């Protein structure tokens, strides 16, 4: 199958002048395998059991799940794609390892509307939750070979931290948590991740009462630059945390030197941004380097060298930012095209090419594990205000790298993952947005699964029959037809 329409977006006139192209049927045999995993659950047909389908680096397989409706309510893929959690009923569930096929039965807290009943650790190697009654921490490590205890019913016995906690944040590349105590203090906690580790949660450092945020948000996008920030930045190795409760001052907590905890003195460029109307911490990259956004500038602050680099952000909101390189770099982008990357050594502009973009329903940008590639999908035509959408919308796939911005015009698509070679896993979607299925806009209903290679060749690899059904990620959260993540 040949490449779909591809043009370098040198100008809006050229980009929007492309006509919509249809997509032919390919066998998928020659498609580039994307270094990614994706999952979906099929519609129950009244015979047998539902099946969870898996795309795994070019291979596809499925396995049964029990019940006529389960697991329609709860299925969640882990952040590194190592496994997934399936819930059955109010309490029962299982973690299914996609690396080794392990199945760990779980007894989970009940889901409550508007609140997740459990969380994945950022590195995907643990599940944790806070008890509804005493706010103690329960954690199930997922690494193989740990010899975890099982209850009489066969479910895994969680490790417990008896302290009452208000919230927990996990590091991206270490088995370390940073937790706020209900009484206002804080602790660094470590959980086992290697055979031979003690089966318990270890308090590695504890801090007395400090001005900590009440509840850390997990946002990774914002509708205006002033709203781009995180109240808790945890270094990927779990060495330190930077927090704020008011965006006027920040606190520094070091795991190996708890006696040095206190207010973080900002350098003049960051202090000026605070005075000028707003500064937000985006990410802590290593024990010395952090990334900030404010006053129309993206900042890289190296505390050890006392250097602040900055570049102006020429990007229309909404803005999205991503943790890449296992937490040691950050990508900031706008769906209009401009993309930036920051690591411990440099702050760089990946691309400043622009394009008009209205995000496709249910779609969000994806970034490769190294941050070298980003991709998202847009709609190429929108109805006027007050007019119905009659489905005559074409789709645009946008892909950005150091080589610039590419646009591919064709049927509407939604992205799942992009790997470090630039190969993109995505699926075509319905184009009539006025219908709904189980409360989910039909505009995001999958039709077929595709791979768009780095060379611009689009290949259909799965007809998605039986069709995917929308499943809830958690109580109170939107349903999703498919979930995907690139593998690092």
XYZ file of C-alpha atoms in Angstrom:
488
model
C 0.000 0.000 0.000
C 1.376 3.389 -0.926
C 1.813 6.523 1.136
C -1.168 8.679 1.873
C -1.059 12.359 1.014
C 2.030 13.914 2.561
C 3.230 17.494 2.362
C 5.663 19.517 4.402
C 3.544 22.287 5.950
C 5.533 25.252 4.652
C 2.451 27.429 4.632
C -1.175 27.254 5.640
C -2.245 27.667 2.048
C -0.360 24.575 0.951
C -1.415 22.517 3.971
C -5.095 23.320 3.599
C -5.033 23.012 -0.163
C -4.689 19.216 -0.028
C -7.765 17.204 -0.914
C -9.048 14.348 1.197
C -7.803 10.944 0.122
C -9.418 7.589 0.847
C -7.424 4.835 2.493
C -7.196 1.484 0.769
C -7.167 -1.902 2.470
C -3.800 -3.433 3.283
C -3.121 -6.860 4.737
C -0.851 -5.468 7.426
C 1.813 -8.047 6.613
C 4.294 -5.426 5.462
C 3.554 -2.852 8.137
C 6.378 -1.573 10.286
C 5.937 -2.965 13.817
C 5.449 -0.077 16.209
C 7.345 -0.466 19.493
C 4.127 -0.101 21.449
C 1.295 -1.959 23.104
C -2.413 -1.256 22.771
C -5.467 -2.946 24.264
C -9.186 -2.981 23.601
C -12.218 -5.011 24.695
C -14.653 -6.416 22.157
C -18.412 -6.032 22.162
C -20.268 -8.868 23.901
C -22.184 -10.766 21.220
C -24.192 -13.022 23.536
C -21.957 -16.028 23.010
C -18.952 -16.996 25.113
C -17.010 -14.328 26.992
C -15.631 -10.936 26.178
C -12.042 -10.871 25.041
C -9.253 -8.382 25.651
C -7.279 -7.808 22.465
C -3.615 -6.805 22.525
C -1.371 -5.229 19.887
C 2.223 -5.941 20.922
C 5.016 -4.654 18.672
C 3.410 -5.927 15.485
C 1.861 -9.071 16.962
C -1.798 -9.383 17.936
C -3.409 -11.794 20.379
C -6.363 -11.930 22.758
C -7.498 -13.630 25.946
C -10.793 -14.221 27.695
C -12.245 -12.290 30.580
C -15.166 -13.501 32.623
C -18.782 -12.387 32.524
C -21.144 -10.925 29.977
C -20.479 -7.334 30.999
C -17.134 -7.495 32.810
C -14.715 -5.906 32.283
C -16.668 -3.181 30.544
C -16.610 -1.074 33.685
C -12.879 -1.102 34.517
C -9.819 -1.790 32.396
C -6.618 0.218 32.709
C -3.332 -0.230 30.843
C -0.213 0.558 32.863
C 1.885 3.660 32.079
C 4.831 1.616 30.710
C 2.658 -0.991 28.995
C 3.921 -3.800 31.231
C 0.446 -4.968 32.156
C -3.177 -4.074 32.751
C -5.696 -4.146 35.573
C -9.110 -5.705 35.015
C -11.879 -5.201 37.559
C -14.784 -7.609 38.082
C -17.496 -6.263 40.368
C -16.958 -3.840 43.222
C -13.820 -5.334 44.760
C -12.347 -8.152 42.696
C -9.727 -7.552 40.065
C -6.486 -8.826 38.612
C -3.260 -7.432 37.252
C -2.246 -9.222 34.047
C 1.409 -8.972 33.040
C 1.919 -8.488 29.314
C 5.665 -9.189 29.559
C 5.429 -12.595 31.212
C 1.743 -13.554 31.433
C 1.587 -13.395 35.245
C -1.866 -12.874 36.770
C -2.054 -11.391 40.248
C -5.527 -11.566 41.847
C -6.377 -8.346 43.657
C -8.845 -7.190 46.272
C -9.249 -3.499 45.446
C -11.153 -0.729 47.203
C -14.522 0.085 45.645
C -14.659 2.714 42.930
C -16.272 5.975 43.919
C -17.618 8.516 41.398
C -15.054 11.232 40.775
C -12.190 9.410 42.497
C -9.836 6.681 41.285
C -9.874 3.634 43.553
C -6.213 2.858 42.865
C -3.210 4.379 41.124
C -0.312 3.004 39.124
C 3.175 4.050 40.152
C 4.590 6.186 37.336
C 7.072 3.470 36.347
C 4.229 0.926 36.145
C 5.733 -1.450 38.721
C 3.255 -0.999 41.585
C -0.399 -0.323 42.389
C -1.335 1.747 45.424
C -4.326 3.299 47.175
C -5.231 5.098 50.416
C -7.663 3.476 52.827
C -11.028 5.238 53.047
C -11.150 4.899 56.850
C -7.651 5.582 58.191
C -5.867 6.991 55.076
C -3.090 4.393 55.413
C -1.222 3.379 52.263
C -1.665 -0.045 50.628
C 0.743 -0.986 47.826
C 1.116 -4.072 45.638
C 4.540 -4.222 43.927
C 4.357 -5.836 40.488
C 7.994 -6.752 39.818
C 8.577 -10.505 39.310
C 10.292 -12.711 41.865
C 9.289 -10.830 45.014
C 7.513 -13.701 46.766
C 4.490 -11.659 47.836
C 2.123 -13.111 50.406
C -1.349 -14.272 49.344
C -4.542 -14.140 51.378
C -6.757 -17.184 51.956
C -8.830 -16.233 48.914
C -5.706 -16.159 46.715
C -5.529 -12.371 46.371
C -2.245 -10.558 46.873
C -1.682 -9.127 50.351
C -0.696 -5.457 49.934
C 2.265 -3.937 51.720
C 1.115 -1.269 54.177
C 2.311 2.052 55.538
C 0.211 2.795 58.662
C 0.748 6.573 58.631
C -2.350 8.555 57.668
C -1.539 10.216 54.347
C -3.195 12.997 52.368
C -1.627 12.208 49.006
C 1.142 10.237 47.314
C 3.275 11.034 44.238
C 5.506 8.398 42.609
C 8.841 8.892 40.863
C 9.241 8.028 37.188
C 12.405 5.935 37.378
C 12.790 4.623 40.941
C 10.644 2.673 43.443
C 10.240 5.833 45.534
C 7.152 7.736 46.663
C 6.813 11.209 48.151
C 3.830 11.414 50.499
C 2.169 14.165 52.524
C 1.092 13.179 56.039
C -2.400 14.035 57.192
C -0.788 16.087 60.007
C 1.178 18.211 57.505
C 4.538 16.429 57.448
C 5.993 14.443 54.545
C 8.062 11.315 53.852
C 10.040 9.633 51.114
C 8.966 5.979 50.951
C 10.627 3.090 49.123
C 8.956 -0.143 47.995
C 10.608 -3.399 46.818
C 11.301 -3.915 43.122
C 14.049 -6.576 43.043
C 14.165 -10.212 44.249
C 15.732 -10.210 47.684
C 14.366 -6.781 48.664
C 12.675 -6.687 52.055
C 8.911 -7.012 51.631
C 7.855 -3.772 53.206
C 7.515 -0.025 52.683
C 10.561 1.780 54.054
C 10.502 5.390 55.299
C 13.763 6.773 53.954
C 13.319 10.363 55.106
C 10.677 12.212 57.110
C 9.970 15.937 57.373
C 8.037 17.930 59.940
C 5.105 20.134 59.011
C 5.752 22.207 55.881
C 3.682 24.367 53.484
C 2.672 21.520 51.166
C -0.162 21.628 48.607
C -3.486 20.204 49.681
C -3.891 17.939 46.655
C -1.392 17.559 43.789
C -3.004 17.773 40.367
C -1.993 15.336 37.648
C -2.670 17.622 34.683
C -0.475 17.422 31.606
C -2.258 20.028 29.506
C -3.590 23.555 29.956
C -5.828 25.984 28.133
C -3.503 28.932 28.801
C 0.224 29.135 29.564
C -0.415 30.584 33.019
C -2.263 27.379 33.944
C 0.629 25.066 33.011
C 2.196 23.910 36.278
C 2.471 21.080 38.773
C 2.344 21.578 42.557
C 4.728 18.638 43.214
C 7.788 17.903 41.086
C 9.504 14.642 42.078
C 12.974 13.974 40.642
C 12.897 10.789 38.496
C 15.362 8.963 40.757
C 13.389 9.956 43.846
C 16.241 12.108 45.180
C 14.274 15.279 45.868
C 10.932 17.011 45.536
C 10.028 20.636 44.804
C 6.550 21.724 45.908
C 4.362 24.806 46.063
C 1.036 25.568 47.681
C 0.585 29.102 46.324
C 2.878 29.526 43.238
C 4.601 32.375 45.086
C 7.199 30.280 46.911
C 8.559 26.752 46.518
C 9.848 24.231 49.050
C 12.784 21.852 48.527
C 12.872 18.379 50.136
C 15.990 16.221 49.692
C 15.770 12.519 50.485
C 19.402 12.203 51.536
C 19.503 15.479 53.495
C 16.136 15.994 55.214
C 17.694 18.530 57.599
C 18.157 20.941 54.655
C 14.453 21.111 53.807
C 13.112 24.617 53.379
C 12.199 27.373 50.967
C 13.860 27.249 47.561
C 15.520 30.546 46.626
C 14.662 31.324 43.000
C 17.159 32.928 40.612
C 16.304 36.406 39.349
C 14.738 35.385 35.986
C 12.289 33.047 37.748
C 11.602 35.545 40.521
C 10.829 38.152 37.860
C 8.370 35.741 36.230
C 6.586 35.283 39.574
C 6.340 39.060 39.985
C 5.225 39.438 36.382
C 2.076 37.404 36.768
C 2.841 33.736 37.126
C 5.440 30.977 37.166
C 4.832 27.254 37.032
C 7.102 24.288 37.682
C 6.678 21.677 34.949
C 9.238 19.025 35.851
C 12.309 18.200 37.922
C 14.779 16.498 35.559
C 17.616 15.592 37.911
C 18.802 16.692 41.375
C 19.984 20.025 39.921
C 17.969 20.805 36.776
C 14.289 21.761 36.630
C 11.922 23.105 33.958
C 9.608 26.100 34.450
C 7.110 28.103 32.387
C 6.195 31.759 32.922
C 6.127 35.229 31.375
C 5.904 33.679 27.908
C 9.225 31.873 28.423
C 10.253 28.260 28.876
C 13.062 28.092 31.479
C 15.748 25.523 32.244
C 17.323 26.147 35.648
C 20.594 24.448 36.617
C 21.030 25.096 40.348
C 24.523 23.605 40.506
C 25.923 25.873 37.785
C 23.611 28.790 38.655
C 22.464 29.035 35.025
C 18.999 29.860 33.716
C 18.378 29.270 29.988
C 15.165 30.382 28.353
C 13.372 30.552 25.025
C 10.157 32.401 24.134
C 7.184 30.081 23.699
C 5.563 30.779 20.333
C 2.697 28.379 20.789
C -1.051 28.853 20.890
C -2.877 26.930 23.616
C -3.878 24.341 24.476
C -0.392 23.256 25.537
C 0.688 19.722 26.424
C 3.806 18.562 28.229
C 5.278 15.067 28.483
C 7.852 13.297 30.605
C 10.326 11.480 28.327
C 13.667 9.692 28.707
C 12.308 8.116 31.909
C 11.787 11.500 33.474
C 15.101 13.020 32.457
C 13.694 15.215 29.710
C 10.490 17.095 28.932
C 8.608 17.879 25.716
C 6.269 20.881 25.542
C 4.075 21.257 22.475
C 1.059 22.963 21.035
C -1.251 21.168 18.624
C -0.688 24.124 16.300
C 2.833 22.724 15.829
C 5.546 24.448 17.918
C 7.464 21.872 19.968
C 10.241 22.249 22.559
C 12.456 19.803 24.430
C 14.455 20.237 27.649
C 16.968 17.860 29.226
C 19.792 18.126 31.753
C 22.161 19.609 29.172
C 20.117 21.925 26.997
C 16.856 23.628 26.118
C 16.048 23.243 22.426
C 13.413 24.180 19.889
C 12.367 21.044 18.010
C 10.142 22.838 15.496
C 8.408 26.188 15.081
C 6.392 25.219 11.994
C 2.681 25.785 12.494
C -0.590 24.372 11.244
C -4.258 24.904 11.985
C -5.631 22.109 14.125
C -8.890 21.203 15.831
C -8.137 18.060 17.831
C -10.131 15.017 16.787
C -12.705 13.904 19.406
C -11.176 11.724 22.086
C -7.677 12.312 20.742
C -4.585 13.680 22.460
C -0.976 14.074 21.306
C 1.473 11.206 21.801
C 5.248 11.488 22.186
C 7.933 8.845 21.728
C 9.876 7.624 24.800
C 12.953 9.649 23.818
C 10.908 12.727 22.897
C 12.312 12.811 19.353
C 8.877 12.339 17.744
C 5.386 13.624 18.496
C 2.097 13.025 16.733
C -1.561 13.967 16.969
C -4.682 14.083 14.842
C -6.915 16.955 13.810
C -10.126 17.513 11.906
C -9.640 19.345 8.629
C -13.065 20.974 8.547
C -15.409 22.156 11.271
C -19.091 23.175 11.060
C -19.994 26.784 11.692
C -21.318 27.718 15.110
C -24.868 26.411 15.505
C -24.691 24.163 12.451
C -24.832 20.357 12.709
C -21.858 18.258 11.728
C -22.979 16.094 8.819
C -19.906 13.923 8.808
C -18.168 15.510 5.820
C -14.967 15.985 7.807
C -11.552 14.807 6.716
C -8.772 13.996 9.121
C -5.198 15.211 9.403
C -2.345 13.385 11.082
C 0.367 15.772 12.289
C 3.837 14.443 13.057
C 6.696 16.565 14.388
C 10.403 15.810 14.746
C 13.703 17.613 14.399
C 13.147 17.463 10.632
C 10.049 19.629 10.912
C 6.284 19.221 10.752
C 4.456 16.799 8.442
C 0.745 16.649 7.594
C -1.062 13.584 6.250
C -4.613 14.180 5.023
C -7.160 11.366 4.819
C -9.883 9.741 6.886
C -10.312 10.901 10.521
C -7.898 9.144 12.883
C -7.000 8.986 16.560
C -3.479 8.289 17.855
C -2.435 5.546 20.292
C 1.396 5.656 20.419
C 4.502 6.720 18.517
C 7.891 5.037 18.872
C 11.454 6.336 18.644
C 11.647 5.485 14.926
C 8.661 7.734 14.218
C 6.264 4.857 13.479
C 2.756 5.781 14.622
C -0.007 3.454 15.832
C -3.471 4.905 15.278
C -7.031 3.973 14.378
C -9.640 5.415 12.065
C -12.791 6.807 13.673
C -16.377 7.538 12.761
C -16.884 11.013 11.326
C -20.485 11.601 12.449
C -20.175 13.293 15.824
C -23.878 13.643 16.683
C -24.333 9.997 17.680
C -23.276 8.392 20.968
C -22.541 4.844 22.093
C -22.809 4.138 25.832
C -22.323 7.845 26.491
C -19.245 8.095 24.273
C -19.309 10.227 21.131
C -19.409 8.008 18.071
C -16.847 10.334 16.552
C -14.253 8.422 18.573
C -15.604 4.945 17.694
C -12.778 2.890 16.161
C -13.171 1.428 12.692
C -9.743 -0.035 11.794
C -6.248 -0.142 13.271
C -3.378 1.377 11.248
C 0.369 1.929 11.272
C 1.825 5.081 9.722
C 5.512 4.392 9.124
C 8.267 6.960 9.463
C 8.438 6.930 5.651
C 4.772 7.983 5.374
C 3.288 4.595 4.424
C -0.111 3.937 5.965
C -1.121 0.281 6.380
C -4.313 -1.151 7.792
C -3.341 -3.957 10.162
C -6.635 -4.926 11.831
C -10.313 -4.638 10.873
C -11.244 -4.450 14.586
C -13.915 -7.125 14.332
C -15.654 -7.707 16.663
C -15.769 -3.997 17.297
C -14.182 -2.456 20.413
C -16.592 -1.380 23.117
C -16.073 1.675 25.333
C -14.751 0.801 28.791
C -14.401 2.996 31.834
C -10.908 3.636 33.130
C -12.306 4.427 36.581
C -15.555 5.541 38.163
C -16.425 9.053 37.086
C -13.813 9.085 34.296
C -14.583 9.128 30.560
C -14.824 5.864 28.702
C -12.130 4.839 26.257
C -12.374 2.500 23.278
C -8.650 1.771 23.040
C -5.571 2.430 25.177
C -1.970 2.458 23.974
C 1.560 3.303 25.087
C 4.980 3.278 23.431
C 7.566 0.911 24.943
C 10.963 2.201 26.019
